[in-house]
Coordinates of C-alpha atoms and ligand atoms in Angstrom, one line a residue:
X1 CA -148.5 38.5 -13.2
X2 CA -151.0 39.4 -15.7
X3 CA -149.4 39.8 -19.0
X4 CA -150.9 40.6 -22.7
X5 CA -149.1 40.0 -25.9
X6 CA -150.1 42.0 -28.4
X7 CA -149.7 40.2 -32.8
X8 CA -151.5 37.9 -34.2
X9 CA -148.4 36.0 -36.2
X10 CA -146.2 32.8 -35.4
X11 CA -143.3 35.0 -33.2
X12 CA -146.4 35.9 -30.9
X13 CA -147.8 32.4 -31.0
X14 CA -144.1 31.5 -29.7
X15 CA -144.1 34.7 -27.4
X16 CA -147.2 32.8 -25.5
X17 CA -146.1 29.8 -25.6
X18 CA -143.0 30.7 -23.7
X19 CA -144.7 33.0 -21.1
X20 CA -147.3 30.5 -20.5
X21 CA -144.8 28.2 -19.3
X22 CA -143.7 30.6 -17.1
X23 CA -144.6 30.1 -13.7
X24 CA -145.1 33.8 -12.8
X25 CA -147.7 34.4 -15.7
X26 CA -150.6 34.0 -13.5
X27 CA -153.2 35.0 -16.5
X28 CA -152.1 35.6 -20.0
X29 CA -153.8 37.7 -22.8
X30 CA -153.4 37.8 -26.9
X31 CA -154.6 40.9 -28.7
X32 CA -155.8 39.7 -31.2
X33 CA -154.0 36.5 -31.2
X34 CA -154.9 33.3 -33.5
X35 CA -156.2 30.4 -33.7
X36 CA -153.2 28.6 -32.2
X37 CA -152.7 31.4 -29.4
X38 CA -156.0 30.8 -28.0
X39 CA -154.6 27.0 -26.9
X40 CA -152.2 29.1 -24.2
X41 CA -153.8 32.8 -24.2
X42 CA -157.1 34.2 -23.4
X43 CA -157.2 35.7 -27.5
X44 CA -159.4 39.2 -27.2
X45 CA -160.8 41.2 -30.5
X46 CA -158.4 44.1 -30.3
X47 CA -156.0 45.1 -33.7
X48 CA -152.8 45.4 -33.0
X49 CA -152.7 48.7 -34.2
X50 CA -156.1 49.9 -32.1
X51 CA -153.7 51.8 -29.4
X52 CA -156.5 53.0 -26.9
X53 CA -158.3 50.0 -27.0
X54 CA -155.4 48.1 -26.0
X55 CA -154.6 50.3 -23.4
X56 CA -158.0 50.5 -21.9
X57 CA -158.1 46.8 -21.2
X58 CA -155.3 46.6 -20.1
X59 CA -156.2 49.4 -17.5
X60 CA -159.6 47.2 -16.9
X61 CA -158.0 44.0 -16.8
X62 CA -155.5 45.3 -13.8
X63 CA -152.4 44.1 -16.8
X64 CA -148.8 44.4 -15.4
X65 CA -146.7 43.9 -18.4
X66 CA -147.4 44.2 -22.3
X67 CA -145.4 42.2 -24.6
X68 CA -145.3 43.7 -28.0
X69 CA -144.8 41.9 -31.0
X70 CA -144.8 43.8 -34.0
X71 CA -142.7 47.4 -35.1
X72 CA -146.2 49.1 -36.0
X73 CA -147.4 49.8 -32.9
X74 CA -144.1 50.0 -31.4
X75 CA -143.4 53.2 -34.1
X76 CA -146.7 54.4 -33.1
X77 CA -145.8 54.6 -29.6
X78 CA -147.6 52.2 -28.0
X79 CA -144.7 51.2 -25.2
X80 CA -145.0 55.2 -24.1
X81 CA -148.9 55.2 -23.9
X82 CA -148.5 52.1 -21.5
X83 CA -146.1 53.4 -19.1
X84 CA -147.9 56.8 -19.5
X85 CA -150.6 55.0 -17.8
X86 CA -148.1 52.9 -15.4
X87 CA -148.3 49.7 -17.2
X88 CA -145.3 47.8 -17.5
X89 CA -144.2 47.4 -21.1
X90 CA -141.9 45.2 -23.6
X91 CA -140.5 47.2 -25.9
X92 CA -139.2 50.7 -27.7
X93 CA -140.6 54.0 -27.0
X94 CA -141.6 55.9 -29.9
X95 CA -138.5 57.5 -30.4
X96 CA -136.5 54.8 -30.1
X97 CA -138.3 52.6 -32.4
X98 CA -137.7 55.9 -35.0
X99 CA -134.6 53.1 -35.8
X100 CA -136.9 51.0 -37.6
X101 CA -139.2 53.4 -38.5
X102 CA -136.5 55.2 -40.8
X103 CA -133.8 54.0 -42.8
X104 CA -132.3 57.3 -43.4
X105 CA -132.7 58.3 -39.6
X106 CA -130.5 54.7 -39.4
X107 CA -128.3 55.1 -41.5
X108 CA -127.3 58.4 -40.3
X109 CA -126.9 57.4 -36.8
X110 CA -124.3 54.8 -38.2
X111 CA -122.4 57.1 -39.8
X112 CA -122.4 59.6 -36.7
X113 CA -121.5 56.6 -34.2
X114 CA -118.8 54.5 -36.5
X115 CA -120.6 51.8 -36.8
X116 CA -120.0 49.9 -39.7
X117 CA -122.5 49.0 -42.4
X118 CA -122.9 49.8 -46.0
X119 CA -122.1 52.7 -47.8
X120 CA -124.8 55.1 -49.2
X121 CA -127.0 58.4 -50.0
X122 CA -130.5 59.6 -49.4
X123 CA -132.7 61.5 -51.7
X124 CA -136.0 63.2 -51.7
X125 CA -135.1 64.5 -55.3
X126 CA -135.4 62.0 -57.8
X127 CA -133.1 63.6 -60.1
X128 CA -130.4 63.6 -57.6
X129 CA -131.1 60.0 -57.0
X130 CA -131.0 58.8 -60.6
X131 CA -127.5 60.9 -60.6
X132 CA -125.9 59.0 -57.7
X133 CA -126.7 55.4 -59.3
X134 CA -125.5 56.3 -62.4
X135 CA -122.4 58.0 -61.0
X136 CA -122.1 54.1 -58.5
X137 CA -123.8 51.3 -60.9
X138 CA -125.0 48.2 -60.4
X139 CA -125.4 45.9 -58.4
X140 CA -126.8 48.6 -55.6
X141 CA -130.2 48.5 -52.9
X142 CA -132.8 50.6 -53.7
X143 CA -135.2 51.6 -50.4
X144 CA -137.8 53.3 -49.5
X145 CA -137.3 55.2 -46.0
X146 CA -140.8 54.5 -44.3
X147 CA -141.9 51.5 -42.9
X148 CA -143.1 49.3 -46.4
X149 CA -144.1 45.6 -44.9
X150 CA -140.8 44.6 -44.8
X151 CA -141.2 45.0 -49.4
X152 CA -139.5 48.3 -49.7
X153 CA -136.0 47.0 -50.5
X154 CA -135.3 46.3 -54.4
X155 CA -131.9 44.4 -54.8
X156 CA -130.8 45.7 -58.4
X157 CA -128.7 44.0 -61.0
X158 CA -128.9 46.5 -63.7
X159 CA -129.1 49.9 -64.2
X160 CA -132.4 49.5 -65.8
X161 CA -133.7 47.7 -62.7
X162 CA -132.5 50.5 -60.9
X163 CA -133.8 53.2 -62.8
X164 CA -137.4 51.8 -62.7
X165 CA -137.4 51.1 -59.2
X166 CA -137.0 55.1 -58.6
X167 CA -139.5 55.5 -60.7
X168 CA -142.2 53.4 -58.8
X169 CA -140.9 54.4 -55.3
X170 CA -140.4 58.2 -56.0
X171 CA -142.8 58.8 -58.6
X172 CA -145.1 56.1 -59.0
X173 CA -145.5 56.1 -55.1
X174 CA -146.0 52.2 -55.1
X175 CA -144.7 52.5 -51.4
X176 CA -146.9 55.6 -50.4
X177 CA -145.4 58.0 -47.9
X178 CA -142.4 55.1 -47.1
X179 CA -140.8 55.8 -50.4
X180 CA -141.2 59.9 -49.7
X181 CA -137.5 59.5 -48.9
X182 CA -135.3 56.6 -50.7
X183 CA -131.7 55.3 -49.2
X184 CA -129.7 53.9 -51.8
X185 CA -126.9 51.2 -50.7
X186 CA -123.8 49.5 -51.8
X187 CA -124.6 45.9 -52.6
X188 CA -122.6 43.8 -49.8
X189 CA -121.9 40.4 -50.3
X190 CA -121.4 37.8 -47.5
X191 CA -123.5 35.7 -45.3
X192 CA -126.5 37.3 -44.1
X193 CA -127.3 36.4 -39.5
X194 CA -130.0 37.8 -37.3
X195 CA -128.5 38.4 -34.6
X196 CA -130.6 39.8 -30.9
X197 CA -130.2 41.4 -28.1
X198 CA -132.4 42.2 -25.1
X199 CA -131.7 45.7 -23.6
X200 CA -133.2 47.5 -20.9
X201 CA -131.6 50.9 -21.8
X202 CA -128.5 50.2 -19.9
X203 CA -128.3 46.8 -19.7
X204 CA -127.4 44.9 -23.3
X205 CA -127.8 40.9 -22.9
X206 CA -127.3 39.0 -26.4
X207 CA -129.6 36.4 -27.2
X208 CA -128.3 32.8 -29.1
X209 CA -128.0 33.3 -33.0
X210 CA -130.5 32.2 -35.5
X211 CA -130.4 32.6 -39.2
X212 CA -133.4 32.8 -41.5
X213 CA -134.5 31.8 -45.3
X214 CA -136.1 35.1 -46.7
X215 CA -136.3 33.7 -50.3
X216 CA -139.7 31.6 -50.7
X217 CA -138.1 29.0 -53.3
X218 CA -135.6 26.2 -52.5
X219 CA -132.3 27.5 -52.8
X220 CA -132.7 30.8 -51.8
X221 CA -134.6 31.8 -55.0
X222 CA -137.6 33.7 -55.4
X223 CA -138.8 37.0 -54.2
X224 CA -138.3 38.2 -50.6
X225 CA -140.8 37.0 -48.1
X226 CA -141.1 37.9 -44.2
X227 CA -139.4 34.5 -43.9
X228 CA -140.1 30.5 -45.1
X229 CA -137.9 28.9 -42.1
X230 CA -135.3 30.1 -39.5
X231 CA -132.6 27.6 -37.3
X232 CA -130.6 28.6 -34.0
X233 CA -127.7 28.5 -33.4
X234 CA -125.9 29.6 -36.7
X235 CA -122.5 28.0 -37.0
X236 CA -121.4 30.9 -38.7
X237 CA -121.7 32.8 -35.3
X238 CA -118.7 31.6 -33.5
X239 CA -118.2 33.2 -30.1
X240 CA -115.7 35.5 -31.5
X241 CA -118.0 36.7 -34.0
X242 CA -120.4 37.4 -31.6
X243 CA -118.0 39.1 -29.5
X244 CA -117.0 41.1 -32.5
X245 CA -120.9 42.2 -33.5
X246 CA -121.7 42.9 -29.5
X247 CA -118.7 45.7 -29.1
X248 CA -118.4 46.7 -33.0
X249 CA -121.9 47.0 -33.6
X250 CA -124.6 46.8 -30.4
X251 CA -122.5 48.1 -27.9
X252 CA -122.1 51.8 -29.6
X253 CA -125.6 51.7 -31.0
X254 CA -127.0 51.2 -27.5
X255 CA -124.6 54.1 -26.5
X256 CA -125.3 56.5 -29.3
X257 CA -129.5 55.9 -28.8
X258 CA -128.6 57.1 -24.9
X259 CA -126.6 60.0 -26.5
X260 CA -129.3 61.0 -29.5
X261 CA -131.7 61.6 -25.7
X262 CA -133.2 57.8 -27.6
X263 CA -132.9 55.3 -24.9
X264 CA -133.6 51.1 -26.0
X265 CA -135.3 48.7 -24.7
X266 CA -137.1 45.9 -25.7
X267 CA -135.7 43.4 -28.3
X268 CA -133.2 44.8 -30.8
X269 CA -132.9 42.7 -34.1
X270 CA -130.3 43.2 -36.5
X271 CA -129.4 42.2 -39.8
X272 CA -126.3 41.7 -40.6
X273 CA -124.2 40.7 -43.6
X274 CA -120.9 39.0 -42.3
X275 CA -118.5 40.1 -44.9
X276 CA -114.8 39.7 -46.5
X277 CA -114.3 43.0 -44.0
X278 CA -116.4 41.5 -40.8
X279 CA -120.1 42.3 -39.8
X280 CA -122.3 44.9 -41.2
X281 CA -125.8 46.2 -40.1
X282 CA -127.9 45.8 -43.0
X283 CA -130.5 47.0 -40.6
X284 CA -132.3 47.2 -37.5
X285 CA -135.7 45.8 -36.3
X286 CA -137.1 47.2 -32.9
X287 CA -139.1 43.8 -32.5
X288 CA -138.5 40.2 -32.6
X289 CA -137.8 38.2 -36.0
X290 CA -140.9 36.0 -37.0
X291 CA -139.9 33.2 -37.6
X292 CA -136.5 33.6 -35.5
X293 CA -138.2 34.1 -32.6
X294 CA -139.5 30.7 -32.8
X295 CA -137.0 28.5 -32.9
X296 CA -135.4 31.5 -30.1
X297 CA -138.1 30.6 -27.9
X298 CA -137.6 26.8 -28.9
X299 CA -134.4 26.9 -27.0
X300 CA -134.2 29.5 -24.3
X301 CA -134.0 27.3 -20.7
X302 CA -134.4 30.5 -18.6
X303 CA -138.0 32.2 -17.6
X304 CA -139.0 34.4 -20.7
X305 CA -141.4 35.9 -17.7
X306 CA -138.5 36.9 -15.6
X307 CA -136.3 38.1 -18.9
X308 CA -138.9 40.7 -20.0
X309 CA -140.2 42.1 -16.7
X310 CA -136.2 42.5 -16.0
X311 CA -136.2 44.4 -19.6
X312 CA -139.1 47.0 -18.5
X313 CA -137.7 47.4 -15.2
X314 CA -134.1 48.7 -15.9
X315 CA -133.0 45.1 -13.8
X316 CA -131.4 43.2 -16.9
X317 CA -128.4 43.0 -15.3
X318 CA -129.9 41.0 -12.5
X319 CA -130.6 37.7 -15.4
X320 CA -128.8 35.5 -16.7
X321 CA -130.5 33.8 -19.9
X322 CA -129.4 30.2 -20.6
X323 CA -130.1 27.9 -24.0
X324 CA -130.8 24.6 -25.1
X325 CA -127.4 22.9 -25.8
X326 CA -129.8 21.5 -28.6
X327 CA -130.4 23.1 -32.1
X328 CA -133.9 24.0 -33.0
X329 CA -135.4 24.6 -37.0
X330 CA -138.8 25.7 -37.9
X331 CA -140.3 25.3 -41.5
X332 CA -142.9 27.8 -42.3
X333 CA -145.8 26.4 -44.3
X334 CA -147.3 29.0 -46.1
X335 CA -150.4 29.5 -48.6
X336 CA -150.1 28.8 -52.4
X337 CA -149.1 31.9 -54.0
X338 CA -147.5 33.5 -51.3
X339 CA -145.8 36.3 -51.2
X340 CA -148.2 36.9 -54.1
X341 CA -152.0 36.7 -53.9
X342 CA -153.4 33.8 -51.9
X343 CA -156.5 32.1 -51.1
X344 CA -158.1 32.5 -47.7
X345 CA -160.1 30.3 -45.9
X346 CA -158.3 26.2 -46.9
X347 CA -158.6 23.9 -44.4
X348 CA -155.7 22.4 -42.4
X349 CA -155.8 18.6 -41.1
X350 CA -154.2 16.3 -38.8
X351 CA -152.5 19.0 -36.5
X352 CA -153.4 17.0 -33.7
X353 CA -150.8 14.1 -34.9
X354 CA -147.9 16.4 -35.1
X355 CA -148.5 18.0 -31.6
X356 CA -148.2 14.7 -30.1
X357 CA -144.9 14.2 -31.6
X358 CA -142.0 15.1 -28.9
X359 CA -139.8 17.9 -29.4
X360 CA -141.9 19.3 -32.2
X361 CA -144.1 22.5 -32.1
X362 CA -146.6 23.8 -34.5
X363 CA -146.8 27.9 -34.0
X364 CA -149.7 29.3 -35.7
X365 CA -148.8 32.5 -38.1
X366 CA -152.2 33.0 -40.1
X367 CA -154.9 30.5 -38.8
X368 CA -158.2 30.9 -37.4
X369 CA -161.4 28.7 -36.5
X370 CA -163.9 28.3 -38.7
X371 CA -166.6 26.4 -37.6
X372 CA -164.5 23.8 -35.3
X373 CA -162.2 23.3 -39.1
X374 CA -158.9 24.8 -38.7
X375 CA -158.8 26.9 -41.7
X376 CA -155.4 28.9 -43.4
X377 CA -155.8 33.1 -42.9
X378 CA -152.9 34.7 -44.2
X379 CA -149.8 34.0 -46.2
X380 CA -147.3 32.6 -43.7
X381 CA -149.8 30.0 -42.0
X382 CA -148.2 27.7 -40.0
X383 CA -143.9 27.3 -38.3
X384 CA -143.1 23.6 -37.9
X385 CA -140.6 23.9 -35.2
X386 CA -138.5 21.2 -34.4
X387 CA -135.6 20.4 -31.6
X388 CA -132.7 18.4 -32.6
X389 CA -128.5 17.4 -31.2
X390 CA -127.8 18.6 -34.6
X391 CA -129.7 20.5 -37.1
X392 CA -129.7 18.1 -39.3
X393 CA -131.3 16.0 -36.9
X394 CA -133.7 19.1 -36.5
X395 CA -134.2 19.8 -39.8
X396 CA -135.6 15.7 -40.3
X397 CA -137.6 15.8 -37.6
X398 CA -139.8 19.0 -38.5
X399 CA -140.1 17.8 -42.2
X400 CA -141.3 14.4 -41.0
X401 CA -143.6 16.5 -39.1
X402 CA -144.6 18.7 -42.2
X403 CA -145.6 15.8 -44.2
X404 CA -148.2 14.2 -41.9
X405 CA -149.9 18.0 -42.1
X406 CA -152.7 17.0 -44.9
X407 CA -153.4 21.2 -46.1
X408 CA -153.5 20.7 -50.0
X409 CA -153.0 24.7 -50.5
X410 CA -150.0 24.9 -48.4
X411 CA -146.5 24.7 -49.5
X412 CA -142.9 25.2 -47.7
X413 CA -139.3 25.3 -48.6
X414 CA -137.3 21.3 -48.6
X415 CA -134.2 22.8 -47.8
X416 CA -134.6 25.0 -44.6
X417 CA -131.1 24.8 -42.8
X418 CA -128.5 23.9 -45.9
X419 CA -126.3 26.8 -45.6
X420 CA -126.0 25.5 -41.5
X421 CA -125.8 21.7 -42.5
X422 CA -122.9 21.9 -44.6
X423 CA -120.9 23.7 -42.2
X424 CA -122.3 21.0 -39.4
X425 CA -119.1 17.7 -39.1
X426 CA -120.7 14.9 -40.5
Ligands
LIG1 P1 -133.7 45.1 -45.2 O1 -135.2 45.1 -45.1 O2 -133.0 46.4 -45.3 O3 -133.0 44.1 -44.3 O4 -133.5 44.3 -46.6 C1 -134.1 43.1 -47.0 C2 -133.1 42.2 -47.6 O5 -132.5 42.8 -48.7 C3 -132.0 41.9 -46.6 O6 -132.3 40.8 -45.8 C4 -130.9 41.5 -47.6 O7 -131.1 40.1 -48.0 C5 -131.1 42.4 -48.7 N1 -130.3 43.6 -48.6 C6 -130.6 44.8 -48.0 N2 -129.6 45.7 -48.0 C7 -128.6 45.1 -48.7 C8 -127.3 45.5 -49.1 N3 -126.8 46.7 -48.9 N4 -126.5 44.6 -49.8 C9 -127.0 43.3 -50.1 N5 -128.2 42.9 -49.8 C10 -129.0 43.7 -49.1
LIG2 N1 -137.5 37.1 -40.5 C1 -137.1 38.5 -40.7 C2 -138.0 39.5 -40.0 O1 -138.8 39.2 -39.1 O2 -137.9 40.6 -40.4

């Protein structure tokens, strides 16, 4: 087959990876890929957002399946343009990636379909909005509606906190059009799990847990980033907790989409908080977790190849996926100053070392070439993936990794994995 992935970041760098190993991926193509990518994919000049382009080479270049990485072009309807043009393609239609796209379409559909998750209101007015914190208080979740880059959710202590954070969504506008519409939630506490599924409209196969560290300072302090370091499993998933989430939570919302005329298929990526009261959807993601999909990809035994094309093609029930027995960790490395402002263009050393370690894997997130000098080009940079019989063991083995990296303007987080460690027998 000839595939294209389409993203640029470290899940897509793992997405390749994967299907190159595949033995059915006879050619494989990254739009617009990174530096990394180009090792295992043909990496062409196309934005992930640049619809027509993507869909005129992939006429040209006879492609029979797209793989698509991030919710953007998946919300702008990408998947439908594809198949419009009878390409085989990974992931939502338009309207079915609306469950992303909007919070308050998402959290209406939970309430319609039972399906449990925190309790809350939606405003255009921001009178009315301002009314229902006061009339709740504080702690509560502030969001904007629209799609912010994953920054349009503002955890609130305080009233005050609250209050100005409708004043910069709703009148302010620091979101733009996202924050047209704001959802404001009940602050749940309890562990937070990604937890996936592939579906193929029909057809709903879980994939193995993974859990992720959003906050970019050691012990989960910090502002919210797109995510410093991820491990699968996580213990906290026992079987019957992932029984529980599959016919509580997946199950109806699969149902209800083929109800709402909305059929799924692609990836579906929820976060949940497993509270006192059992699992709740915090929300959905039409797309892969970056950087779950990493250590995901770290572990899944089956053909990736096979998995997907059985997604497109309404045959999911014809696989069956099997794991790693072993656990796998990634740290992200990411740019001084990230999620702030960060400096573009540092170079990165000694990669060549860590590749040659076994059982470790270096996905690229933001990197590109510069002059034969590996060089840093975003925030999140680079995912030091590791394999290990524990996670422990994983965890030692990518920071042992991480240190030989010689990138003065990098940083990562020392503890990836403590929540899963302490629950690990010694
Ligand atoms: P979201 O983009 O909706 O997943 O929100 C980003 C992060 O904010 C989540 O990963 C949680 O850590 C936190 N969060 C969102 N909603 C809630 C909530 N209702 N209660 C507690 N934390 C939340
Ligand atoms: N790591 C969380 C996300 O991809 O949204």
């Amino acid at each position: 087959m000839i595939i294209l992935v389409v993203g640029s970041g470290g899940r897509e760098h793992a997405l390749c990876w994967a299907i190159a190993k595949s033995p059915k991926c006879n050619k494989l193509f990254c739009a617009p890929g990174n530096a990394g990518i180009s090792q295992v994919a043909d990496c062409i000049d196309i934005a992930a957002e640049d619809l027509t382009r993507i869909v005129t080479f992939s006429k040209k270049e006879n492609v029979d399946l797209v793989v698509i990485g991030p919710e953007g072009a998946l919300v702008d309807g990408l998947a439908d343009e594809l198949i419009a043009n009878g390409i085989k393609a990974f992931g939502p239609s338009k309207i079915a990636a609306h469950l992303e796209g909007s919070k308050a379409f998402m959290k209406d559909f939970f309430t319609k379909y039972n399906i449990p998750t925190a309790a809350y209101g939606r405003f255009t007015d921001h009178e009315k909005a301002t009314a229902y914190v006061k009339k709740n208080g504080t702690p509560i979740v502030i969001k904007a509606s629209g799609l912010a880059g994953g920054k349009g959710v503002i955890l609130c202590d305080n009233d005050e906190q609250a209050i100005q954070a409708l004043q910069d969504i709703m009148k302010d506008r620091v979101f733009g059009d996202a924050g047209e519409e704001v959802v404001i939630e009940e602050f749940l506490k309890g562990e937070e799990v990604s937890f996936f599924a592939l579906v193929d409209g029909i057809t709903v196969a879980p994939l193995a847990s993974a859990q992720d560290h959003k906050a970019v300072h050691d012990g989960d302090k910090g502002p919210n980033t797109g995510g410093m370091g991820a491990y699968s499993p996580a213990p906290v998933v026992t079987d019957l907790l992932a029984k529980e989430i599959m016919v509580k939570i997946i199950e109806p919302t699969m149902k209800g989409m083929i109800s709402e005329g909305r059929p799924y298929t692609g990836v579906l990526f929820a976060g949940l908080m497993i509270t006192e009261d059992g699992p709740k959807v915090l929300e959905y993601n039409v797309r892969f977790g970056d950087p779950e999909c990493q250590v995901l990809m770290a572990r899944l035994n089956s053909d990736v190849v096979d998995a997907f094309d059985a997604v497109a093609c309404g045959q999911l029930n014809n696989v069956k996926l099997s794991w790693l027995k072993q656990a796998a960790l990634i740290v992200v490395m990411a740019s001084k100053g990230y999620p702030g402002p960060f400096e573009k263009g540092t170079k990165i050393r000694n990669l060549s070392q860590v590749d040659a370690i076994d059982d470790v894997t270096v996905f690229h997130a933001g990197t590109k070439s510069l002059d034969n000098q590996l060089v840093a080009n975003g925030g999140r940079v680079l995912g030091v993936t590791a394999l290990g019989n524990t996670i422990q063991e994983a965890q030692s083995r990518a920071y042992k990794a991480v240190d030989k990296i010689d990138w003065p303007n990098g940083f990562c987080r020392r503890d990836i994995g403590w929540r899963a460690i302490t629950r690990e027998p010694n």
